[in-house]
Short mmCIF file of C-alpha atoms and ligand atoms in Angstrom, two decimals:
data_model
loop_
_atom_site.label_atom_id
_atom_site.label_comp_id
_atom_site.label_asym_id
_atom_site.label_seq_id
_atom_site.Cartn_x
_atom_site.Cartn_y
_atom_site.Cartn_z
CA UNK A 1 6.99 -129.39 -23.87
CA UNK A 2 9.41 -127.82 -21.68
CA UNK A 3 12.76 -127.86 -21.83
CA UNK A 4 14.85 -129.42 -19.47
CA UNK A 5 16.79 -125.96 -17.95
CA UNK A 6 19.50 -125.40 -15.52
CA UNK A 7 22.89 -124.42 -15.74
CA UNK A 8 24.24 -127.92 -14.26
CA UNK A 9 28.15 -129.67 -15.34
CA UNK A 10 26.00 -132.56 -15.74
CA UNK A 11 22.94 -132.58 -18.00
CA UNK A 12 25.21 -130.15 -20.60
CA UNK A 13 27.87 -133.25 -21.08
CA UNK A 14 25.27 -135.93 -21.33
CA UNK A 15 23.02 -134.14 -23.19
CA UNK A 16 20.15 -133.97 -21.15
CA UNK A 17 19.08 -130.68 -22.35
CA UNK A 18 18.78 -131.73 -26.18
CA UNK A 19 16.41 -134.33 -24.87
CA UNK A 20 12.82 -134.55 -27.01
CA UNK A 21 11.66 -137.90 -26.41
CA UNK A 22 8.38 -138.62 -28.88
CA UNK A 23 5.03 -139.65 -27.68
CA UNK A 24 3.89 -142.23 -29.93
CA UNK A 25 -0.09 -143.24 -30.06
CA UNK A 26 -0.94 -146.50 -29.39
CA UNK A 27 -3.97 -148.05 -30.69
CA UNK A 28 -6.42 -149.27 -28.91
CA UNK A 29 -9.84 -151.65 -29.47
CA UNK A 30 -11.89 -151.93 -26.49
CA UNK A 31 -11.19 -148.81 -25.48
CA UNK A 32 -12.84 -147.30 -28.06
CA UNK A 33 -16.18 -147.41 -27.13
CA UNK A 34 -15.33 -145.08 -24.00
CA UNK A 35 -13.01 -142.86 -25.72
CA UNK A 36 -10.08 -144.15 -23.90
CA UNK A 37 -6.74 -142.49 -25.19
CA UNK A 38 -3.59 -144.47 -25.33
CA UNK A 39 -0.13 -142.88 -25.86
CA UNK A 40 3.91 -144.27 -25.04
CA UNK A 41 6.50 -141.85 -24.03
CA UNK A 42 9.30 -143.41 -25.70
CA UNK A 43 12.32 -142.91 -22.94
CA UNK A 44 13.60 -146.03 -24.89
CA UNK A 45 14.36 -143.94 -27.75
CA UNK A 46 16.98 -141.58 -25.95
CA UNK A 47 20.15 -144.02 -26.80
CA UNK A 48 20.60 -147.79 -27.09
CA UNK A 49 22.19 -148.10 -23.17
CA UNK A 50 21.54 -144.77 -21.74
CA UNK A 51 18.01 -145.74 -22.36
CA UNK A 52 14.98 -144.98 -20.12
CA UNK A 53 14.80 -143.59 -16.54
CA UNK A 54 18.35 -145.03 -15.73
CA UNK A 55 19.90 -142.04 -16.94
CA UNK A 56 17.63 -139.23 -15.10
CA UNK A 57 18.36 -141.16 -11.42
CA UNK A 58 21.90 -140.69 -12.58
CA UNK A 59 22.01 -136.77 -13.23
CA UNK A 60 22.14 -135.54 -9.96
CA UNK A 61 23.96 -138.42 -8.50
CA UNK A 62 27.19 -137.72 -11.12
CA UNK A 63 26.35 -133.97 -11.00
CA UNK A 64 27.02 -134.26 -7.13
CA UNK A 65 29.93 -136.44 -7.27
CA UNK A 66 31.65 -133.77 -9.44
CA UNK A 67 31.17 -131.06 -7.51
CA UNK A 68 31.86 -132.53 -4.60
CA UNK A 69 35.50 -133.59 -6.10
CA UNK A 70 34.69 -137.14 -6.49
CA UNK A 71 37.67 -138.56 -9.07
CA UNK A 72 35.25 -142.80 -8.46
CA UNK A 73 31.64 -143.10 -8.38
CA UNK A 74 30.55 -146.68 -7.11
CA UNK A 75 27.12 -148.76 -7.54
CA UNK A 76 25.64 -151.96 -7.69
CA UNK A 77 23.78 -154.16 -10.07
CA UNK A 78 22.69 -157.96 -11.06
CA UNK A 79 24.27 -159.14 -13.90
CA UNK A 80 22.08 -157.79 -16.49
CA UNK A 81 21.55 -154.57 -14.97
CA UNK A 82 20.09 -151.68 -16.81
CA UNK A 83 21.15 -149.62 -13.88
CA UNK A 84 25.02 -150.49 -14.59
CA UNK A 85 24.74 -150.34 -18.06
CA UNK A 86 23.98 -147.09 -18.34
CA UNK A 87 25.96 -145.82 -15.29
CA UNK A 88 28.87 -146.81 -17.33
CA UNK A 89 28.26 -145.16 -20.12
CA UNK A 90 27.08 -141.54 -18.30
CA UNK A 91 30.46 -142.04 -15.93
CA UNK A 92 32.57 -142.38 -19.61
CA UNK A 93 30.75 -139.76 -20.89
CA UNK A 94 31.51 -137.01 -17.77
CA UNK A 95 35.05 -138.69 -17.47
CA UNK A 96 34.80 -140.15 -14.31
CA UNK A 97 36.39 -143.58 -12.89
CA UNK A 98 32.94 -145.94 -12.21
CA UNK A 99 32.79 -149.00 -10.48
CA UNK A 100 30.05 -151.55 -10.41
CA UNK A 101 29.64 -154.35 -7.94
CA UNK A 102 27.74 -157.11 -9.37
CA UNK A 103 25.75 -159.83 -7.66
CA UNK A 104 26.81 -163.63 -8.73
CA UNK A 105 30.63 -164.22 -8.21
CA UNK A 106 30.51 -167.02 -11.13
CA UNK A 107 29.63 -163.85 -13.95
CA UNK A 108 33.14 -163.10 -13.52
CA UNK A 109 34.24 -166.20 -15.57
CA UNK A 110 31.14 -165.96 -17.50
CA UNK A 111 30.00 -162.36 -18.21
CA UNK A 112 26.84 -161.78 -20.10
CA UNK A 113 26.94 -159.07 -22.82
CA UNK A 114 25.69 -156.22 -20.44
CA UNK A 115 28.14 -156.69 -18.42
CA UNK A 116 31.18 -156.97 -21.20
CA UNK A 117 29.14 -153.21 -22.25
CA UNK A 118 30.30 -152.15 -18.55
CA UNK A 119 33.75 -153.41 -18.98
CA UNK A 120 34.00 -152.05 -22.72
CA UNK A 121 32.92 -148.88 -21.47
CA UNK A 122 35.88 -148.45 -18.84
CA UNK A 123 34.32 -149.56 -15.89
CA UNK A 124 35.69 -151.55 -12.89
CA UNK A 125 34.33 -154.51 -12.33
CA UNK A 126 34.35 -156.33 -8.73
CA UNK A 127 32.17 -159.71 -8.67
CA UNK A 128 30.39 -160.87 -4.96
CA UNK A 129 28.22 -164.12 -4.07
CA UNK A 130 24.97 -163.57 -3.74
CA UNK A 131 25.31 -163.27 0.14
CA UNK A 132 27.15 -160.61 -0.10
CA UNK A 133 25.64 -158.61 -2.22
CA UNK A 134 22.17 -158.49 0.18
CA UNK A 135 24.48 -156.39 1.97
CA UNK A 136 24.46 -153.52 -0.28
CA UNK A 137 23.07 -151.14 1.99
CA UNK A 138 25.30 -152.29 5.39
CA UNK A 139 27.40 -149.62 6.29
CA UNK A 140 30.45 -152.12 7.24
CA UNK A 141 30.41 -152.88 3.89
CA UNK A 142 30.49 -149.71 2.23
CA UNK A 143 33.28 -148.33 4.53
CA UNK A 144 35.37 -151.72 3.29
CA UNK A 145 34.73 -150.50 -0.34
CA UNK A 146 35.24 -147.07 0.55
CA UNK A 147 39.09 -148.14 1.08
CA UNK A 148 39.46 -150.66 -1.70
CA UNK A 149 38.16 -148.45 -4.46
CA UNK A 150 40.07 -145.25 -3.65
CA UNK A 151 36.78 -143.61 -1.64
CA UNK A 152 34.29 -143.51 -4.54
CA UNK A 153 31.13 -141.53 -4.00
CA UNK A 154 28.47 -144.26 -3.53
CA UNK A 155 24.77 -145.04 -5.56
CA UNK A 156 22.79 -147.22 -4.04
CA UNK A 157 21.36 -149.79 -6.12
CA UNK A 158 19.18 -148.27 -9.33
CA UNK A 159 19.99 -145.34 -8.39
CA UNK A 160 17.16 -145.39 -5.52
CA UNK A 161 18.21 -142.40 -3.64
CA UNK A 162 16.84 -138.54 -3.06
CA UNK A 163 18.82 -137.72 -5.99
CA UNK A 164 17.64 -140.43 -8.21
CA UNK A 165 14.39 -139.32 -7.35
CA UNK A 166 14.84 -135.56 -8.36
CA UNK A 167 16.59 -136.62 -11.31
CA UNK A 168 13.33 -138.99 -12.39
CA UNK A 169 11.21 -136.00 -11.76
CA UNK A 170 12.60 -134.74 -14.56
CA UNK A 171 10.78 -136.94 -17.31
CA UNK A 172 7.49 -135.00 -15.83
CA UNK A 173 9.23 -132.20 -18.28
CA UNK A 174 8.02 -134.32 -21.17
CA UNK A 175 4.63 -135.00 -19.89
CA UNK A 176 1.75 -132.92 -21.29
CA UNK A 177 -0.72 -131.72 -18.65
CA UNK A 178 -3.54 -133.23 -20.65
CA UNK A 179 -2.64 -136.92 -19.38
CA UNK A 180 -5.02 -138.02 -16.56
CA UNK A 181 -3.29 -141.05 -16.23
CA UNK A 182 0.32 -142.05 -16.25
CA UNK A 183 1.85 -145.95 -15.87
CA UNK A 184 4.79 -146.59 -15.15
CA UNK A 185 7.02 -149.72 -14.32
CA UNK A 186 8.63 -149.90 -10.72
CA UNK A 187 11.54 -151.54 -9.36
CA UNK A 188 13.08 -149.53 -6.64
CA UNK A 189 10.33 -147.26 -6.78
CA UNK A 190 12.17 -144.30 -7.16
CA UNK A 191 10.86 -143.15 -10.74
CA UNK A 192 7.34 -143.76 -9.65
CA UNK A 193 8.02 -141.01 -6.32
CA UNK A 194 9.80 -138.76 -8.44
CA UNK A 195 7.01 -138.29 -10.82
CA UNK A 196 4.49 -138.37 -8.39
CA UNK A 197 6.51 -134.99 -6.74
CA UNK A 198 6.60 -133.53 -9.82
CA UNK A 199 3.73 -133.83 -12.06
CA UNK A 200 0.13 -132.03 -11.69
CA UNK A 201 -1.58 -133.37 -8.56
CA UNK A 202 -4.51 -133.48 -11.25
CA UNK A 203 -2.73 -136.65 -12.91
CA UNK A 204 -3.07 -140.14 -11.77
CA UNK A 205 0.44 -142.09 -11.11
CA UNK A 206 -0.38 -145.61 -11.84
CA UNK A 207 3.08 -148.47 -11.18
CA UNK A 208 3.19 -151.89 -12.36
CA UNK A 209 5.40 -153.64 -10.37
CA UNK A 210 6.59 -157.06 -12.03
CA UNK A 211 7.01 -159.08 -8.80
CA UNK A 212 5.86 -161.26 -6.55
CA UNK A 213 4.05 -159.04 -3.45
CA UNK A 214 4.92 -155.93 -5.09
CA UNK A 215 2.82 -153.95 -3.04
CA UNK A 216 4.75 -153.38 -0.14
CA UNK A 217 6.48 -150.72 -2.90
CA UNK A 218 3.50 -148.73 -1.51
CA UNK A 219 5.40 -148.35 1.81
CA UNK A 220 8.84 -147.63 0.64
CA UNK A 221 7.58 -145.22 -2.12
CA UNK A 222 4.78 -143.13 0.70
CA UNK A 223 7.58 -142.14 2.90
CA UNK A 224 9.61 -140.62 0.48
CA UNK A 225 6.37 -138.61 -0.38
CA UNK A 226 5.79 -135.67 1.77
CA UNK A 227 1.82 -135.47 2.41
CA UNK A 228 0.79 -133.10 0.07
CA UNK A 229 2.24 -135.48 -2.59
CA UNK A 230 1.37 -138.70 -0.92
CA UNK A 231 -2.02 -139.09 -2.91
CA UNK A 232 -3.54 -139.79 -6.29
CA UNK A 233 -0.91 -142.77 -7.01
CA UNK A 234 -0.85 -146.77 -6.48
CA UNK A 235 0.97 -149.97 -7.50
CA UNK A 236 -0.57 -152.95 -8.23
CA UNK A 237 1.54 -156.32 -8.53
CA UNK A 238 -1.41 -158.37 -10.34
CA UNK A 239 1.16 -158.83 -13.27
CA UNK A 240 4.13 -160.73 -12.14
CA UNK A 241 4.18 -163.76 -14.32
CA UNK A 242 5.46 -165.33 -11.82
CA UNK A 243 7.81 -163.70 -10.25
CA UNK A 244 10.60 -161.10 -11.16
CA UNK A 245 12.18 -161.69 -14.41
CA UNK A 246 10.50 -164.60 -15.48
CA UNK A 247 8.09 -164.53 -17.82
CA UNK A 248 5.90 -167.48 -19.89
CA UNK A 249 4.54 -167.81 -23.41
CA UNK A 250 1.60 -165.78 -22.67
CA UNK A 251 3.21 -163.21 -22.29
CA UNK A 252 6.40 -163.47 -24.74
CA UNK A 253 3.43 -164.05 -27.42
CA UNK A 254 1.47 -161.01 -26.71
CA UNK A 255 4.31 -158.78 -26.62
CA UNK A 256 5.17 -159.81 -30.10
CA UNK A 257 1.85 -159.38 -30.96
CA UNK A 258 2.40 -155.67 -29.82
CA UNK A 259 5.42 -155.19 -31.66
CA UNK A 260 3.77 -156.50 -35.28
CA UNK A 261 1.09 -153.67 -34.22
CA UNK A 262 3.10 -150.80 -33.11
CA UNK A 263 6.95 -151.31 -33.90
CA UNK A 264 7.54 -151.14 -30.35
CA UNK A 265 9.80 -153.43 -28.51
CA UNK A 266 9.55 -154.16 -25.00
CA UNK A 267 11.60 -155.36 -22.53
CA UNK A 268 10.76 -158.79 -20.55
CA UNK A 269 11.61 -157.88 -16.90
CA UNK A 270 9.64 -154.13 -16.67
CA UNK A 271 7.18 -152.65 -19.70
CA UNK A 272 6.04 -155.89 -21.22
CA UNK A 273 4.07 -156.53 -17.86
CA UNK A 274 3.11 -153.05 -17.58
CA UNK A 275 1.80 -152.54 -20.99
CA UNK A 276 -0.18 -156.15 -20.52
CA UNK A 277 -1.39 -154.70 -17.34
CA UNK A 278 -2.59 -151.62 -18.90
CA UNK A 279 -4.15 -152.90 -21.71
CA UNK A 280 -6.15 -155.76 -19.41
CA UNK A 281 -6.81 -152.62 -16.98
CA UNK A 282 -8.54 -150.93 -20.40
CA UNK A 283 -10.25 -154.11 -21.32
CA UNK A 284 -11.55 -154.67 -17.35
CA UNK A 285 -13.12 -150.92 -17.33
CA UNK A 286 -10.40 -149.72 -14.81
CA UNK A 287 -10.11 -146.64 -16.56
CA UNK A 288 -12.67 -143.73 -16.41
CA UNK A 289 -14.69 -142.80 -19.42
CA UNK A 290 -12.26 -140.40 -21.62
CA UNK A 291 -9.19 -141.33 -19.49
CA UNK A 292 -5.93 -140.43 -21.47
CA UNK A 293 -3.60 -142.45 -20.52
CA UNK A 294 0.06 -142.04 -20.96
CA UNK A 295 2.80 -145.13 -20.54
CA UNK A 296 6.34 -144.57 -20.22
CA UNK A 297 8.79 -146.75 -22.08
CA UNK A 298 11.61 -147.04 -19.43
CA UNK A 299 13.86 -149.01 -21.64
CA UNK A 300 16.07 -151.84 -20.64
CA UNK A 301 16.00 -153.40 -24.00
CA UNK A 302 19.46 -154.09 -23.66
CA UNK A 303 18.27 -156.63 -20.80
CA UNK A 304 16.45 -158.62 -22.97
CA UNK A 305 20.06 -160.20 -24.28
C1 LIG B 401 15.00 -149.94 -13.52
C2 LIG B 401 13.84 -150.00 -14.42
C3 LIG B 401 12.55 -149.70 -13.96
C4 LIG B 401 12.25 -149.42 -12.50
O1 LIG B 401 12.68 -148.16 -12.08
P1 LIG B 401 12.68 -147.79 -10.53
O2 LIG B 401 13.03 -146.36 -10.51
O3 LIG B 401 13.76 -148.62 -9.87
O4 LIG B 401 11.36 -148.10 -9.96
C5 LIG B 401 11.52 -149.72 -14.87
N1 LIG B 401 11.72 -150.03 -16.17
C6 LIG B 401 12.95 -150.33 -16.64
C7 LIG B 401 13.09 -150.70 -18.07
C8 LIG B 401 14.04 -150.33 -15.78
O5 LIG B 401 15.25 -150.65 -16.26
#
């Protein structure tokens, strides 16, 4: 494994470059037969609400915030946002004022416990109807929080920007070269392109994304790829259950079931449907004779309440 190098404010305070997350073997019946290897990289393991990829989209984001003399960083999130949760907790950490706005105006009376993490964790809170918040990219809208927050340098939602992506790249550090295969969960999108530009062109980047029509992910995520990475990836969205963030007994059930065999817990929105999807993938014959396949457990247990 290499280590995670760089002389960068950032990764030093947050502890980036301590980092050893284990790879944990998963077994595996009907893969047996064809010598199908099944492993977790267990990003879930790094810290109760810094868990999983959040953190890595936020390294470079922060680290350029600092150095550009930044005293408010600003982002966005629903109301059980893994995204938020663990920007508050890297902003605390690096001592810098964060701000989240959150989608649902009614949360402020009512705040779930992620969001009473963000608030515990000395972040600014601003609540917007659901409207409003679709307009999270418009640059009207930005220059209006711009003046109201005291010009904070601005993330885009989970952390789906170039930086988020370089800072994703990073989990490629703890990814053996002997994986032909790596799964992922996808969202934005923007952990799936950052591996994909940094890993071996040798492995296969495989996303699950857990929504409805998922696939037009394939769009957003190719032109952030220049073409000599733009190959030897895909998404399918054949495991929704029903849409994004819902989920039904079939699913609840079986990732129990996974837990009583492995000890791992998953999280309902993102790797529950992934690690279904992978294991039906095994079970269908997706998978090439000898494949060895490696998951990554992106966290966001803290989502699942
Ligand atoms: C945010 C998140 C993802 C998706 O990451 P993207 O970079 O937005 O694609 C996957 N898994 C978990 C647990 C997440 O919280």
């Amino acid at each position: 494994m290499r280590p995670i190098s760089g002389s960068m404010d950032i990764i030093d305070p947050i502890g980036l470059q301590h980092l050893r997350p284990d790879i944990q073997a998963i077994p595996v019946d009907w893969g047996k037969s064809r010598q199908i290897q099944l492993d977790m990289l267990r990003l879930d393991r790094i810290d109760p609400h810094i868990s999983g990829n959040k953190w890595f989209k936020l390294v470079y984001n922060l680290e350029a915030a600092k150095k550009e003399g930044y005293n408010t960083v600003l982002s966005f999130g629903g109301p059980w946002s893994n995204h938020l949760a663990a920007f508050a907790i890297a902003a605390q950490m690096i001592g810098i004022k964060a701000v989240g706005v959150v989608r649902g105006a009614h949360f402020e009376q009512a705040p779930t416990p992620t969001l009473i993490h963000c608030k515990n964790a000395g972040m600014s809170l601003q609540f917007v109807a659901r409207e409003q918040y679709t307009l999270k990219d418009n640059a009207d809208w930005l220059d209006q929080l711009q003046v109201q927050w005291d010009h904070p340098y601005i993330i885009p939602e989970g952390g789906a920007n170039k930086e988020g992506r370089r800072g994703a790249g990073l989990i490629a550090n703890f990814i053996p070269n002997t994986y032909t295969h790596i799964c992922v969960s996808v969202g934005s999108g923007t952990t799936l392109a950052g591996l994909r530009q940094s890993l071996s062109l040798n492995q296969y980047v495989l996303g699950f994304a857990p929504m409805k029509q998922g696939r037009y992910l394939m769009d957003v995520v190719g032109n952030w790829l220049d073409a000599n990475q733009n190959t030897r990836w895909s998404i399918t969205d054949e495991y929704h259950f029903g849409g994004f963030g819902k989920v039904n007994a079939d699913l609840t059930h079986w990732m129990e079931q996974f837990f009583q065999q492995t000890g791992i817990q998953l999280d309902r929105v993102y790797t529950g449907k992934m690690m279904y999807g992978v294991m039906d993938l095994i079970r269908n014959g997706y998978f090439p004779e000898a494949a060895s396949i490696l998951c990554i457990h992106t966290g966001g247990l803290q989502g699942n309440g």
